[in-house]
Amino acid sequence: MSRLAGKVAIVTGGAGGIGAATAAELAREGAAVAVVDIDEVKAEEVADRIRHSGARAIGLGGDLAEEDVARSVVHATVAEFGRIDVLHNNAALTASSFLARDTTVSEMPLDVWQRSMEANLGSQLLMCKHAVPEMRSTGGGSIVNMSSGAALSGDRTRLAYGVSKAGVHALTMYVATSEGKAGIRANTIVPGLILTDAVRAHLSPDILDGLGRATLTPYVGQPQDVAELVLFLASEQSRYITGQMISIDGGMSAHVSMNTGD
Ligand SMILES: NC(=O)c1ccc[n+]([C@@H]2O[C@H](COP(=O)([O-])OP(=O)(O)OC[C@H]3O[C@@H](n4cnc5c(N)ncnc54)[C@H](O)[C@@H]3O)[C@@H](O)[C@H]2O)c1
């Protein structure tokens, strides 16, 4: 239960869903955790729950698309805990009101495109930019970036989300390449459907049923499934894995059914 004893982790987008589950899991394994989110109140609530469990945590707020915010998150984490060993870039725009405007190539509002790039991809660049020097100064670290199955193939909607997530794959490989000899690894997690409370609330039973049938496992993924993959990639047990895209989707991306439509 102490795979991250003495380590310090930043989890972005940690106010709920997958990020909150991951922050709790890293803390359970011994890490001190900075929980960061544009929703500062919820980030602080998650940090508070972790502190009540006996681990160390701080909650930090701000829009990570802004360089000053990313820089100050890194500085605040180092000021509080002394170092950074793990960076989990999990923040992304998932609000259904925003995604409803993320449509197709001929209809794409430019503000939706630009905001998707800066919030989903730019935030990951900025956090890497400011965390990497800290990791270098202590001999290395592990960066775990968050993508989506939406980056692996086309869809009839959510073009900007898919393209911003595809950029995460390249960002990860470039960081892994330039920083590998400094002891810094970088990997991308590519989730399929993960049943957070928000996903449950917003997808219709029909769509959830269809996605469930397209999943090869008898169950659909939970936030804890992703948290455990982040933990593995953050820990020394994955020390020879870097620059990779790792799907966690119950096999959804591993098959196409021509017969059943699933
Ligand atoms: N749940 C799924 O089925 C699923 C599938 C594929 C990929 N993902 C990815 O997993 C990650 C977590 O998703 P989730 O389902 O837990 O959703 P979520 O909405 O609970 O988590 C995303 C968090 O990021 C925060 N955020 C957004 N923009 C921000 C910004 N500019 N600065 C700081 N914080 C910001 C949000 O406030 C939110 O708390 C996301 O990167 C998402 O794209 C989720």
Short mmCIF file of C-alpha atoms and ligand atoms in Angstrom, two decimals:
data_model
loop_
_atom_site.label_atom_id
_atom_site.label_comp_id
_atom_site.label_asym_id
_atom_site.label_seq_id
_atom_site.Cartn_x
_atom_site.Cartn_y
_atom_site.Cartn_z
CA MET A 1 0.00 0.00 0.00
CA SER A 2 2.92 2.41 -0.41
CA ARG A 3 3.98 2.36 -4.02
CA LEU A 4 4.27 6.17 -3.95
CA ALA A 5 5.65 6.66 -0.43
CA GLY A 6 7.52 9.97 -0.24
CA LYS A 7 6.33 11.03 -3.70
CA VAL A 8 4.44 14.18 -4.66
CA ALA A 9 1.72 14.19 -7.33
CA ILE A 10 -0.29 16.86 -9.14
CA VAL A 11 -3.70 15.79 -10.46
CA THR A 12 -5.39 18.32 -12.76
CA GLY A 13 -9.13 18.26 -13.25
CA GLY A 14 -9.28 16.63 -9.85
CA ALA A 15 -12.58 18.10 -8.66
CA GLY A 16 -14.67 15.06 -9.57
CA GLY A 17 -15.03 12.03 -11.83
CA ILE A 18 -11.83 10.23 -12.79
CA GLY A 19 -9.51 12.91 -11.36
CA ALA A 20 -10.98 12.76 -7.86
CA ALA A 21 -10.78 8.93 -7.83
CA THR A 22 -7.17 9.12 -9.03
CA ALA A 23 -6.13 11.74 -6.47
CA ALA A 24 -7.54 9.52 -3.70
CA GLU A 25 -5.80 6.42 -5.09
CA LEU A 26 -2.39 8.11 -5.35
CA ALA A 27 -2.80 9.41 -1.78
CA ARG A 28 -3.75 5.91 -0.53
CA GLU A 29 -0.45 4.70 -1.99
CA GLY A 30 1.53 7.27 -0.03
CA ALA A 31 1.74 10.34 -2.31
CA ALA A 32 1.15 13.90 -1.17
CA VAL A 33 -1.31 15.27 -3.73
CA ALA A 34 -2.10 18.69 -5.19
CA VAL A 35 -5.67 18.56 -6.50
CA VAL A 36 -6.13 21.25 -9.17
CA ASP A 37 -9.29 22.34 -10.96
CA ILE A 38 -10.96 25.37 -12.47
CA ASP A 39 -13.62 24.61 -9.83
CA GLU A 40 -11.54 25.57 -6.79
CA VAL A 41 -14.26 24.84 -4.23
CA LYS A 42 -14.66 21.24 -5.38
CA ALA A 43 -10.88 20.77 -5.68
CA GLU A 44 -10.55 21.87 -2.06
CA GLU A 45 -13.36 19.47 -1.03
CA VAL A 46 -11.51 16.55 -2.66
CA ALA A 47 -8.26 17.60 -0.95
CA ASP A 48 -10.11 17.87 2.35
CA ARG A 49 -11.44 14.30 2.05
CA ILE A 50 -7.89 13.08 1.35
CA ARG A 51 -6.56 14.93 4.41
CA HIS A 52 -9.30 13.33 6.53
CA SER A 53 -8.05 9.93 5.35
CA GLY A 54 -4.67 10.80 6.89
CA ALA A 55 -2.74 11.69 3.73
CA ARG A 56 -1.32 15.07 2.70
CA ALA A 57 -3.20 17.14 0.09
CA ILE A 58 -3.84 20.70 -1.04
CA GLY A 59 -6.59 22.03 -3.30
CA LEU A 60 -5.70 24.63 -5.92
CA GLY A 61 -7.94 26.55 -8.33
CA GLY A 62 -7.51 28.20 -11.71
CA ASP A 63 -7.81 27.91 -15.47
CA LEU A 64 -4.86 25.78 -16.57
CA ALA A 65 -5.09 27.15 -20.10
CA GLU A 66 -3.36 30.24 -18.64
CA GLU A 67 0.38 30.01 -18.26
CA ASP A 68 0.44 32.05 -15.03
CA VAL A 69 -1.95 29.56 -13.45
CA ALA A 70 0.09 26.51 -14.52
CA ARG A 71 3.28 28.16 -13.25
CA SER A 72 1.73 29.06 -9.91
CA VAL A 73 0.28 25.53 -9.45
CA VAL A 74 3.77 24.09 -9.86
CA HIS A 75 5.28 26.69 -7.50
CA ALA A 76 2.56 26.16 -4.86
CA THR A 77 3.05 22.38 -4.98
CA VAL A 78 6.82 22.66 -4.57
CA ALA A 79 6.39 25.25 -1.79
CA GLU A 80 4.05 22.89 0.09
CA PHE A 81 5.59 19.48 -0.55
CA GLY A 82 9.15 20.20 -1.77
CA ARG A 83 9.18 18.40 -5.14
CA ILE A 84 7.07 16.96 -8.00
CA ASP A 85 7.33 13.29 -8.96
CA VAL A 86 4.03 12.66 -10.75
CA LEU A 87 1.98 14.89 -13.05
CA HIS A 88 -1.42 13.59 -14.10
CA ASN A 89 -2.81 15.90 -16.81
CA ASN A 90 -6.48 14.95 -16.55
CA ALA A 91 -8.33 18.29 -16.98
CA ALA A 92 -10.54 18.67 -20.05
CA LEU A 93 -13.75 20.39 -21.08
CA THR A 94 -16.50 17.82 -20.63
CA ALA A 95 -19.53 20.00 -19.81
CA SER A 96 -22.43 18.94 -22.03
CA SER A 97 -23.34 22.60 -22.69
CA PHE A 98 -19.88 23.14 -24.21
CA LEU A 99 -19.72 19.83 -26.08
CA ALA A 100 -23.13 20.52 -27.64
CA ARG A 101 -21.46 23.32 -29.64
CA ASP A 102 -18.52 21.07 -30.68
CA THR A 103 -19.96 19.75 -33.92
CA THR A 104 -18.69 19.06 -37.45
CA VAL A 105 -16.12 20.59 -39.77
CA SER A 106 -18.54 22.84 -41.66
CA GLU A 107 -20.28 24.10 -38.53
CA MET A 108 -17.42 24.43 -36.05
CA PRO A 109 -17.57 27.70 -34.06
CA LEU A 110 -14.02 29.06 -33.94
CA ASP A 111 -14.28 29.87 -30.22
CA VAL A 112 -15.16 26.22 -29.46
CA TRP A 113 -12.18 25.02 -31.50
CA GLN A 114 -9.78 27.46 -29.85
CA ARG A 115 -11.03 26.86 -26.31
CA SER A 116 -10.83 23.07 -26.83
CA MET A 117 -7.22 23.34 -27.99
CA GLU A 118 -6.14 25.60 -25.13
CA ALA A 119 -8.03 23.83 -22.33
CA ASN A 120 -7.62 20.18 -23.40
CA LEU A 121 -4.18 20.28 -25.04
CA GLY A 122 -2.57 23.62 -24.11
CA SER A 123 -3.12 23.00 -20.40
CA GLN A 124 -1.16 19.74 -20.69
CA LEU A 125 1.69 21.52 -22.50
CA LEU A 126 1.81 24.28 -19.87
CA MET A 127 1.79 21.87 -16.94
CA CYS A 128 4.56 19.79 -18.57
CA LYS A 129 6.53 22.97 -19.34
CA HIS A 130 6.60 24.06 -15.70
CA ALA A 131 6.73 20.65 -13.99
CA VAL A 132 9.54 19.18 -16.10
CA PRO A 133 12.30 21.46 -14.69
CA GLU A 134 11.22 20.50 -11.16
CA MET A 135 11.29 16.80 -12.06
CA ARG A 136 14.70 17.22 -13.69
CA SER A 137 16.05 18.84 -10.52
CA THR A 138 15.17 15.76 -8.44
CA GLY A 139 16.27 13.12 -10.97
CA GLY A 140 13.05 12.38 -12.82
CA GLY A 141 9.35 11.70 -12.62
CA SER A 142 6.32 10.32 -14.41
CA ILE A 143 3.83 12.27 -16.53
CA VAL A 144 0.49 10.65 -17.28
CA ASN A 145 -1.54 12.54 -19.88
CA MET A 146 -5.23 11.95 -20.51
CA SER A 147 -6.61 11.40 -23.99
CA SER A 148 -9.80 9.70 -25.15
CA GLY A 149 -10.97 7.03 -27.54
CA ALA A 150 -12.35 10.00 -29.49
CA ALA A 151 -8.76 10.58 -30.68
CA LEU A 152 -8.46 7.14 -32.30
CA SER A 153 -11.13 7.43 -34.99
CA GLY A 154 -13.54 9.90 -36.50
CA ASP A 155 -17.04 10.61 -35.30
CA ARG A 156 -20.04 12.57 -36.59
CA THR A 157 -19.64 15.23 -33.89
CA ARG A 158 -17.14 16.59 -31.29
CA LEU A 159 -14.42 17.27 -33.87
CA ALA A 160 -12.55 19.75 -31.63
CA TYR A 161 -12.53 17.40 -28.64
CA GLY A 162 -11.18 14.54 -30.77
CA VAL A 163 -8.48 16.65 -32.42
CA SER A 164 -7.37 18.22 -29.13
CA LYS A 165 -7.03 14.74 -27.61
CA ALA A 166 -5.11 13.45 -30.66
CA GLY A 167 -2.62 16.26 -30.03
CA VAL A 168 -2.05 14.86 -26.55
CA HIS A 169 -0.59 11.69 -28.12
CA ALA A 170 2.06 13.68 -29.99
CA LEU A 171 2.78 15.93 -26.99
CA THR A 172 3.40 12.82 -24.88
CA MET A 173 5.82 11.28 -27.37
CA TYR A 174 7.77 14.53 -27.72
CA VAL A 175 8.06 14.96 -23.93
CA ALA A 176 9.06 11.31 -23.51
CA THR A 177 11.70 11.74 -26.21
CA SER A 178 13.29 14.98 -25.01
CA GLU A 179 13.15 14.15 -21.28
CA GLY A 180 13.77 10.40 -21.18
CA LYS A 181 17.47 10.55 -20.34
CA ALA A 182 16.64 12.96 -17.50
CA GLY A 183 14.60 10.15 -15.93
CA ILE A 184 11.23 11.56 -16.91
CA ARG A 185 8.70 9.18 -18.46
CA ALA A 186 5.53 10.31 -20.23
CA ASN A 187 2.59 8.14 -21.25
CA THR A 188 -0.95 8.69 -22.51
CA ILE A 189 -4.02 6.96 -21.16
CA VAL A 190 -6.78 6.51 -23.75
CA PRO A 191 -10.06 5.79 -21.95
CA GLY A 192 -13.19 4.50 -23.57
CA LEU A 193 -16.50 4.85 -21.74
CA ILE A 194 -15.93 5.42 -18.02
CA LEU A 195 -19.04 5.61 -15.88
CA THR A 196 -18.57 8.77 -13.83
CA ASP A 197 -21.61 10.28 -12.15
CA ALA A 198 -21.72 12.95 -14.89
CA VAL A 199 -21.62 10.38 -17.71
CA ARG A 200 -24.41 8.41 -16.03
CA ALA A 201 -26.51 11.56 -15.71
CA HIS A 202 -26.01 12.87 -19.24
CA LEU A 203 -26.06 9.85 -21.57
CA SER A 204 -29.45 8.42 -22.43
CA PRO A 205 -30.14 4.80 -21.40
CA ASP A 206 -30.17 3.84 -25.13
CA ILE A 207 -26.69 5.24 -25.77
CA LEU A 208 -25.33 3.74 -22.55
CA ASP A 209 -26.80 0.39 -23.55
CA GLY A 210 -25.20 0.57 -27.01
CA LEU A 211 -21.82 1.53 -25.58
CA GLY A 212 -22.11 -1.25 -23.03
CA ARG A 213 -22.70 -3.78 -25.84
CA ALA A 214 -19.68 -2.48 -27.77
CA THR A 215 -17.51 -3.15 -24.72
CA LEU A 216 -16.03 -6.66 -24.73
CA THR A 217 -15.97 -7.01 -20.96
CA PRO A 218 -19.16 -7.93 -19.08
CA TYR A 219 -19.00 -4.57 -17.30
CA VAL A 220 -18.32 -0.93 -18.16
CA GLY A 221 -15.29 0.91 -16.72
CA GLN A 222 -15.42 2.89 -13.50
CA PRO A 223 -13.23 5.85 -12.41
CA GLN A 224 -11.35 3.46 -10.10
CA ASP A 225 -10.22 1.38 -13.11
CA VAL A 226 -8.49 4.43 -14.57
CA ALA A 227 -7.11 5.47 -11.16
CA GLU A 228 -5.33 2.13 -10.87
CA LEU A 229 -3.78 2.50 -14.33
CA VAL A 230 -2.55 6.00 -13.43
CA LEU A 231 -1.06 4.57 -10.24
CA PHE A 232 0.78 1.89 -12.22
CA LEU A 233 2.15 4.42 -14.72
CA ALA A 234 3.15 6.76 -11.88
CA SER A 235 5.00 4.05 -9.97
CA GLU A 236 8.37 2.38 -10.46
CA GLN A 237 6.57 -0.78 -11.57
CA SER A 238 6.20 0.82 -15.01
CA ARG A 239 9.77 2.15 -15.16
CA TYR A 240 10.45 0.75 -18.68
CA ILE A 241 7.23 2.11 -20.20
CA THR A 242 7.40 5.55 -21.81
CA GLY A 243 6.04 7.37 -24.83
CA GLN A 244 3.11 4.95 -25.06
CA MET A 245 -0.63 5.22 -25.60
CA ILE A 246 -2.46 2.78 -23.37
CA SER A 247 -6.15 2.15 -23.96
CA ILE A 248 -8.48 1.35 -21.08
CA ASP A 249 -11.79 0.69 -22.79
CA GLY A 250 -12.92 -2.84 -22.13
CA GLY A 251 -11.64 -3.73 -25.60
CA MET A 252 -13.99 -1.35 -27.39
CA SER A 253 -11.24 -0.17 -29.76
CA ALA A 254 -10.11 -3.75 -30.44
CA HIS A 255 -13.01 -4.81 -32.60
CA VAL A 256 -15.56 -3.77 -35.18
CA SER A 257 -18.64 -5.89 -35.52
CA MET A 258 -20.02 -6.03 -39.09
CA ASN A 259 -22.82 -8.36 -38.05
CA THR A 260 -24.46 -6.99 -34.95
CA GLY A 261 -23.82 -3.28 -35.34
CA ASP A 262 -22.24 -3.21 -31.87
N1 LIG B 1 -15.57 9.67 -18.47
C1 LIG B 1 -15.30 9.17 -19.68
O1 LIG B 1 -16.03 8.32 -20.21
C2 LIG B 1 -14.04 9.61 -20.41
C3 LIG B 1 -13.73 8.96 -21.62
C4 LIG B 1 -12.59 9.35 -22.32
C5 LIG B 1 -11.75 10.33 -21.80
N2 LIG B 1 -12.06 10.94 -20.63
C6 LIG B 1 -11.14 11.98 -20.15
O2 LIG B 1 -10.88 11.76 -18.76
C7 LIG B 1 -10.64 13.02 -18.13
C8 LIG B 1 -11.55 13.17 -16.92
O3 LIG B 1 -12.89 13.15 -17.37
P1 LIG B 1 -14.15 12.96 -16.43
O4 LIG B 1 -15.11 12.11 -17.17
O5 LIG B 1 -13.73 12.57 -15.06
O6 LIG B 1 -14.78 14.44 -16.47
P2 LIG B 1 -14.80 15.63 -15.41
O7 LIG B 1 -15.54 16.74 -16.06
O8 LIG B 1 -15.27 15.14 -14.08
O9 LIG B 1 -13.26 16.04 -15.25
C9 LIG B 1 -12.63 17.07 -15.96
C10 LIG B 1 -12.27 18.18 -14.97
O10 LIG B 1 -11.43 19.15 -15.64
C11 LIG B 1 -11.76 20.41 -15.13
N3 LIG B 1 -11.33 21.44 -16.10
C12 LIG B 1 -11.81 21.65 -17.34
N4 LIG B 1 -11.15 22.65 -17.93
C13 LIG B 1 -10.22 23.08 -17.04
C14 LIG B 1 -9.24 24.09 -17.08
N5 LIG B 1 -9.09 24.87 -18.17
N6 LIG B 1 -8.44 24.27 -16.00
C15 LIG B 1 -8.60 23.49 -14.90
N7 LIG B 1 -9.51 22.50 -14.81
C16 LIG B 1 -10.32 22.31 -15.87
C17 LIG B 1 -13.26 20.37 -14.95
O11 LIG B 1 -13.71 21.38 -14.05
C18 LIG B 1 -13.47 18.95 -14.44
O12 LIG B 1 -13.50 18.90 -13.01
C19 LIG B 1 -10.83 14.10 -19.21
O13 LIG B 1 -9.56 14.42 -19.76
C20 LIG B 1 -11.69 13.40 -20.24
O14 LIG B 1 -11.52 13.96 -21.53
C21 LIG B 1 -13.19 10.62 -19.92
#
